[in-house]
mmCIF file of C-alpha atoms in Angstrom:
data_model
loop_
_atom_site.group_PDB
_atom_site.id
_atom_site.type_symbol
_atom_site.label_atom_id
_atom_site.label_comp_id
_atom_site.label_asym_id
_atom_site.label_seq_id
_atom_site.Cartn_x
_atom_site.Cartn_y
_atom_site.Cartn_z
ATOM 1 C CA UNK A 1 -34.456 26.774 11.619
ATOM 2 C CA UNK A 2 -36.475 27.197 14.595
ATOM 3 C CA UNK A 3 -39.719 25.498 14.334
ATOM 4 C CA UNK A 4 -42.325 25.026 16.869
ATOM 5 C CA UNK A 5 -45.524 22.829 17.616
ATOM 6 C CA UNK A 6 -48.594 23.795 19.539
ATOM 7 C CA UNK A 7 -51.059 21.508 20.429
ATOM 8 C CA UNK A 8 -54.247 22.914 21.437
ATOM 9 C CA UNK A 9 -57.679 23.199 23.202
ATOM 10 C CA UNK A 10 -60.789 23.719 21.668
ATOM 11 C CA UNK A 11 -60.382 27.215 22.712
ATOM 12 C CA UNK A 12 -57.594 30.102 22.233
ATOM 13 C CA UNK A 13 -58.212 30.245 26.302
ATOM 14 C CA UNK A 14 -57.595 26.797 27.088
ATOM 15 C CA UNK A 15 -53.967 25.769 28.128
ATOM 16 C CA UNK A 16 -51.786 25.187 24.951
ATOM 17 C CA UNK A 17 -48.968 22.437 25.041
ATOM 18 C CA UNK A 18 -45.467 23.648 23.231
ATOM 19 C CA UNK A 19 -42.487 22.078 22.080
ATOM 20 C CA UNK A 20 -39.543 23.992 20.318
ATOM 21 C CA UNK A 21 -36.888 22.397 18.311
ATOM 22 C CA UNK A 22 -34.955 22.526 15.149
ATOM 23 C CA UNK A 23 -33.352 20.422 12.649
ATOM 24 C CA UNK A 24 -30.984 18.676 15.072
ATOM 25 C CA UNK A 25 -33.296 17.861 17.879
ATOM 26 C CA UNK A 26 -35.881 18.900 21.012
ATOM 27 C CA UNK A 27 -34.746 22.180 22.620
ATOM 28 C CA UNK A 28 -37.920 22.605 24.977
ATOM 29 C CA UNK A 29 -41.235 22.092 25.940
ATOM 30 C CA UNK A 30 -44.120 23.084 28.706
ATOM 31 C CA UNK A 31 -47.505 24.011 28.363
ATOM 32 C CA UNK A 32 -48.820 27.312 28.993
ATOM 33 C CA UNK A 33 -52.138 28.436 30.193
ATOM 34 C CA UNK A 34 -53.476 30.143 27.409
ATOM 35 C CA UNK A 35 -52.274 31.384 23.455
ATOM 36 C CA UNK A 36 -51.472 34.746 25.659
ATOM 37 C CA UNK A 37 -48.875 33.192 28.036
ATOM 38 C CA UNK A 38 -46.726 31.369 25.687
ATOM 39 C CA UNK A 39 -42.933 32.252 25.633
ATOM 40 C CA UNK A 40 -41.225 34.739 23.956
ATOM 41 C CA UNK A 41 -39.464 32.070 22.181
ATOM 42 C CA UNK A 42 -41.685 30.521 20.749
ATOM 43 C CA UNK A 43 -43.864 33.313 19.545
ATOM 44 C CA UNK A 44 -40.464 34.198 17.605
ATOM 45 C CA UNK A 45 -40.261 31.063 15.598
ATOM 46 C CA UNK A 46 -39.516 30.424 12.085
ATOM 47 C CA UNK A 47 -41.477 27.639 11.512
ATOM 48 C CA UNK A 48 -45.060 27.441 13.830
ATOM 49 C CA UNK A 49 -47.578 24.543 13.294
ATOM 50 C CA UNK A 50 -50.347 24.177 15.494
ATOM 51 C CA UNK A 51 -52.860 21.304 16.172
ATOM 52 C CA UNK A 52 -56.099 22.008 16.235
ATOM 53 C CA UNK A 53 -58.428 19.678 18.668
ATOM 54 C CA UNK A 54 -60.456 17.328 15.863
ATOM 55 C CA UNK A 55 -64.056 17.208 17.159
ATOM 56 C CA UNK A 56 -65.749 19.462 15.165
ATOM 57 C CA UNK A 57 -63.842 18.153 11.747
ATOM 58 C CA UNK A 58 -65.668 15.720 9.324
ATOM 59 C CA UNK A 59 -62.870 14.244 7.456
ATOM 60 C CA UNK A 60 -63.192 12.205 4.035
ATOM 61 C CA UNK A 61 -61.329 11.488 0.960
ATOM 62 C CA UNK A 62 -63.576 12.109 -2.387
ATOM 63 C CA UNK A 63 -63.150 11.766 -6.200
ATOM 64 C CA UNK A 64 -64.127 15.288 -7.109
ATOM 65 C CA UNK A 65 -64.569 15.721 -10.778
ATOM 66 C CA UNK A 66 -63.372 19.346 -10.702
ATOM 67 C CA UNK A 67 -60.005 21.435 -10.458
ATOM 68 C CA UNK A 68 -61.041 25.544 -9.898
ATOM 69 C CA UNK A 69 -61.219 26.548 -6.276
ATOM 70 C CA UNK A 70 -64.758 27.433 -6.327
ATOM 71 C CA UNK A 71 -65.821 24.123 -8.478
ATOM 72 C CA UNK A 72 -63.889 21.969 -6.041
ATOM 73 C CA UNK A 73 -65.485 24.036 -2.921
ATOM 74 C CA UNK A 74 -69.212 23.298 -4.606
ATOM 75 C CA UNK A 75 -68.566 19.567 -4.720
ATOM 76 C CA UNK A 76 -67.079 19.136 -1.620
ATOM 77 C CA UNK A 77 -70.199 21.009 0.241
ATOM 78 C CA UNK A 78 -72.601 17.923 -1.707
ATOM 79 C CA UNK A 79 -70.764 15.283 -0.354
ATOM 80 C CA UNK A 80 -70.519 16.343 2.952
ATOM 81 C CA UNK A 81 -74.127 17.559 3.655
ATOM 82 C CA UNK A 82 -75.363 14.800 5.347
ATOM 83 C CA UNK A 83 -72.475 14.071 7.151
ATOM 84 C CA UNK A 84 -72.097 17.364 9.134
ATOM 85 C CA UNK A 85 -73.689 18.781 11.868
ATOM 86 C CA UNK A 86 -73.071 22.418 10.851
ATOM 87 C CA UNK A 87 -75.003 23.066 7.946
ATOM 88 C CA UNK A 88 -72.213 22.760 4.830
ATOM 89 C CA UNK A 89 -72.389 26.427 4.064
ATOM 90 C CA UNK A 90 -71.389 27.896 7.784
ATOM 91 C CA UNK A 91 -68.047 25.366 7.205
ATOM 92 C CA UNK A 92 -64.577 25.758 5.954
ATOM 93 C CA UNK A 93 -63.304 23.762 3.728
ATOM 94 C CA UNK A 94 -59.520 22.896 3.439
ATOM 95 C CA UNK A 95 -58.042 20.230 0.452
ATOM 96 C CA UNK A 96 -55.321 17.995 -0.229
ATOM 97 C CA UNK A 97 -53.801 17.283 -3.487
ATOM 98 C CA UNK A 98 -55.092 15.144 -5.550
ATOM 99 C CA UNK A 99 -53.467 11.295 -5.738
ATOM 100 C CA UNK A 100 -53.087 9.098 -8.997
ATOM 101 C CA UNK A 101 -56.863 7.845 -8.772
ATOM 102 C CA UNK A 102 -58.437 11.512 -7.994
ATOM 103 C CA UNK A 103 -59.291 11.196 -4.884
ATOM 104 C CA UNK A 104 -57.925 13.983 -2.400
ATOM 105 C CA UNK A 105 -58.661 14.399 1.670
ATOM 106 C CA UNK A 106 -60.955 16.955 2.520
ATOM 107 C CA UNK A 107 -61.748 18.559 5.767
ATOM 108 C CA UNK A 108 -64.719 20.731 6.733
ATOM 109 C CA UNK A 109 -65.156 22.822 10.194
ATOM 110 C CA UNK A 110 -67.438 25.296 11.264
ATOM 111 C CA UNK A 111 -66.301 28.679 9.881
ATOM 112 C CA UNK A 112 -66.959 30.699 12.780
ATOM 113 C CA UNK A 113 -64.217 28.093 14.936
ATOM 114 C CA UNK A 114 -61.400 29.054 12.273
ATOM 115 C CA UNK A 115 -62.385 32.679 12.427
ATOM 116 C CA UNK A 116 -61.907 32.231 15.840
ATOM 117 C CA UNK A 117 -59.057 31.196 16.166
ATOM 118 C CA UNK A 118 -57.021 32.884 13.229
ATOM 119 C CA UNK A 119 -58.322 35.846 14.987
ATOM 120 C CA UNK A 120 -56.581 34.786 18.373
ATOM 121 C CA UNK A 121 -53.616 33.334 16.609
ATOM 122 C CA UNK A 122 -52.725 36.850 14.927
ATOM 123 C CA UNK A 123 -53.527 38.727 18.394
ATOM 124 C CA UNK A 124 -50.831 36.715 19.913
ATOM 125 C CA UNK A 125 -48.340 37.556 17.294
ATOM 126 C CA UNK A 126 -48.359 34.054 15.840
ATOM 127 C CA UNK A 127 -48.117 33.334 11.772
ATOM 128 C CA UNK A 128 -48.650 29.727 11.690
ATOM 129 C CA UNK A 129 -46.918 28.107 8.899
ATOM 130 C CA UNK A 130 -49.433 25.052 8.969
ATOM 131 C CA UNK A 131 -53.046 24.809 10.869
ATOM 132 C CA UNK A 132 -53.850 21.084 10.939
ATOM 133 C CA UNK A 133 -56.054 19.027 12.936
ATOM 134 C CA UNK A 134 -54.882 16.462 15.237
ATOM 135 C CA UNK A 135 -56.063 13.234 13.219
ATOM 136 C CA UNK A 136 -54.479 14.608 10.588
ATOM 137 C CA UNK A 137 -50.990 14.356 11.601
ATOM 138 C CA UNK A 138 -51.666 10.803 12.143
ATOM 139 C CA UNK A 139 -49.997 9.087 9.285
ATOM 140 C CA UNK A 140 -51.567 6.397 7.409
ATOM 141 C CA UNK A 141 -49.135 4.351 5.814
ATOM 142 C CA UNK A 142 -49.844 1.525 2.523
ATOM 143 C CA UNK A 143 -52.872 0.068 4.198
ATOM 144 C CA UNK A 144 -52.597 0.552 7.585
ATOM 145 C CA UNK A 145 -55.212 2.414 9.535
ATOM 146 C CA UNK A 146 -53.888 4.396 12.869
ATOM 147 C CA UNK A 147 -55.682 4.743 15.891
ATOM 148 C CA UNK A 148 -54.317 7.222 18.577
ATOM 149 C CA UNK A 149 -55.876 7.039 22.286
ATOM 150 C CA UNK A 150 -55.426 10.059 24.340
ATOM 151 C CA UNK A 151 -57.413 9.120 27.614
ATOM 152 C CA UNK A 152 -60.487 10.631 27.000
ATOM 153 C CA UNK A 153 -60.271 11.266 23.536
ATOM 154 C CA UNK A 154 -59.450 9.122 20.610
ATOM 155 C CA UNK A 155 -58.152 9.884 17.074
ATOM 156 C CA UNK A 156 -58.933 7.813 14.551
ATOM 157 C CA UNK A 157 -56.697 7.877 10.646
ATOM 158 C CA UNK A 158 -58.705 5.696 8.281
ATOM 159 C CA UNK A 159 -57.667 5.110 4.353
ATOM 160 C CA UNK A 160 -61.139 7.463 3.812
ATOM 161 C CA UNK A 161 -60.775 9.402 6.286
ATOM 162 C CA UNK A 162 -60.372 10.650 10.372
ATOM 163 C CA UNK A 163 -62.229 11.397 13.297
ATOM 164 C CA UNK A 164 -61.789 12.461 16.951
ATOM 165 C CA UNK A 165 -64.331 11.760 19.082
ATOM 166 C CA UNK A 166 -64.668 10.481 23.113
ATOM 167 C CA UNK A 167 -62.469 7.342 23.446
ATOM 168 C CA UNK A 168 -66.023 5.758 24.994
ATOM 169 C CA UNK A 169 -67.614 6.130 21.616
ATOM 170 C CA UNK A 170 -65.094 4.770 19.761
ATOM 171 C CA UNK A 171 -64.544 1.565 21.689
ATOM 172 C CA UNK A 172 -68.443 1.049 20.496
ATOM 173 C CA UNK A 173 -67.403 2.444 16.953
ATOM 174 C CA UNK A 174 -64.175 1.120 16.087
ATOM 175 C CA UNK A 175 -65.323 -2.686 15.856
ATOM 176 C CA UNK A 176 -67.535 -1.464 13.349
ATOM 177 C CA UNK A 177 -65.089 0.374 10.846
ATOM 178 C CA UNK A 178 -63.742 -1.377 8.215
ATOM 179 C CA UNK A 179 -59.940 -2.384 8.012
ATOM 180 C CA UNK A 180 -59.755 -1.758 12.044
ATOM 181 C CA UNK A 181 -59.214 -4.817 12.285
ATOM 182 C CA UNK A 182 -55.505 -4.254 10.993
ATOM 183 C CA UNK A 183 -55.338 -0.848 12.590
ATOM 184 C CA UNK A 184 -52.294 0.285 14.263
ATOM 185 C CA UNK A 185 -53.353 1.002 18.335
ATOM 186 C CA UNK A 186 -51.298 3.636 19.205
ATOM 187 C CA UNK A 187 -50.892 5.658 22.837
ATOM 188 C CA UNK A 188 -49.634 8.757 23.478
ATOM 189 C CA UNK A 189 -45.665 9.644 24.463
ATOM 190 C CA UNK A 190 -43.745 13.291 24.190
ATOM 191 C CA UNK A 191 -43.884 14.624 21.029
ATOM 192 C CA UNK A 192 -40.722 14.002 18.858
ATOM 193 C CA UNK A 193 -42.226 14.862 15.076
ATOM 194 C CA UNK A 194 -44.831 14.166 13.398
ATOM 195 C CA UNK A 195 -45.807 13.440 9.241
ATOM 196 C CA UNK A 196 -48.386 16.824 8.387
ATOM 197 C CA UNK A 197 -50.770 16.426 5.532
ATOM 198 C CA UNK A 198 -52.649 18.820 3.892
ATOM 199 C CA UNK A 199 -50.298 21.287 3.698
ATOM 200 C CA UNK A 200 -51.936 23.763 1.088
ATOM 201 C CA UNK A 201 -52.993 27.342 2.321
ATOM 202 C CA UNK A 202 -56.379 27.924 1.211
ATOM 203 C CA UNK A 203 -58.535 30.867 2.202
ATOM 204 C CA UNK A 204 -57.741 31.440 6.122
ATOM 205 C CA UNK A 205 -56.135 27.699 7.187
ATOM 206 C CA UNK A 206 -55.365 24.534 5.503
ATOM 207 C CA UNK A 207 -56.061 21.317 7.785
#
């Protein structure tokens, strides 16, 4: 199967880095200047996941006493409306599944930046398999926090949650987060694969 991996601006118009591979290995990558310009290739893949940048997310895992769509939806918009800075009913909300104690990631973003861009994802012919967001594909593993630095930006994986925000913030934030202290530092290198969570389609993207 042919799958592919974009990695994105915060705009369909900014450049777009791609890499296209299957089962067996890397075939290609490059970056192209916009959604519009990507190869023919890669527009025809099986399997497309694309990485959303992560500033606008507010990421947390919750308890939420509820199951329906809707009910789960209601509680989610409580618990994150002081932590937003879009008001909690302009947001999208995307869910994970639930573990053995309840609790379940959640991710909110602005709804008109996901209209946006599953707007400019169908004009360009693509049907994503997975829409994530980029501290999301950082894997947290038994109790292990991850901490990616990307020159000016920094993603940050915590047990409770993930945030991207300018790496000089977080050198004044990080100190200040519990279990960072046992945080793995990690730095960019190419792209070989990468552990997606929140895989669940829900309304227009799951993240």
């Amino acid at each position: 199967m042919l799958r592919v991996l974009l990695l994105t601006g915060m705009h369909p118009t900014e450049p777009v880095l791609w890499h296209r591979g299957t089962e067996a290995g890397s075939l290609a990558s490059g970056t192209a200047s916009s959604l519009d310009a990507l190869p023919e290739d890669v527009l025809n893949a099986e399997h497309v996941s694309v990485i959303l940048p992560g500033e606008l997310a507010a990421t947390r895992r919750l308890t939420l006493p509820v199951n329906r769509d809707g009910a789960l939806e209601g509680a989610a918009r409580l618990a994150f409306e002081d932590i937003l800075a879009t008001p909690a009913q302009e947001c999208h909300f995307a869910f994970g599944h639930a573990d053995a104690d309840g609790q379940r990631e959640v991710c909110a973003v602005p709804e008109i930046w996901v209209e946006e861009w599953t707007v400019a994802l169908r004009e360009a012919g693509l049907q994503p398999t997975l829409l994530t967001i980029d501290h999301l594909v950082l894997k947290v593993e038994g109790r292990r926090n991850v901490i990616l630095h990307d020159g000016e930006r920094t993603m940050i994986r915590l047990l409770q949650g993930g945030m991207t925000v300018e790496t000089s913030f977080a050198q004044e934030l990080i100190p200040q987060l519990e279990g960072t202290g046992v945080a793995e530092i990690v730095s960019t290198t190419p792209f070989t694969g990468a552990t997606f969570i929140l895989p669940e389609p829900r309304t227009k993207a799951a993240f």
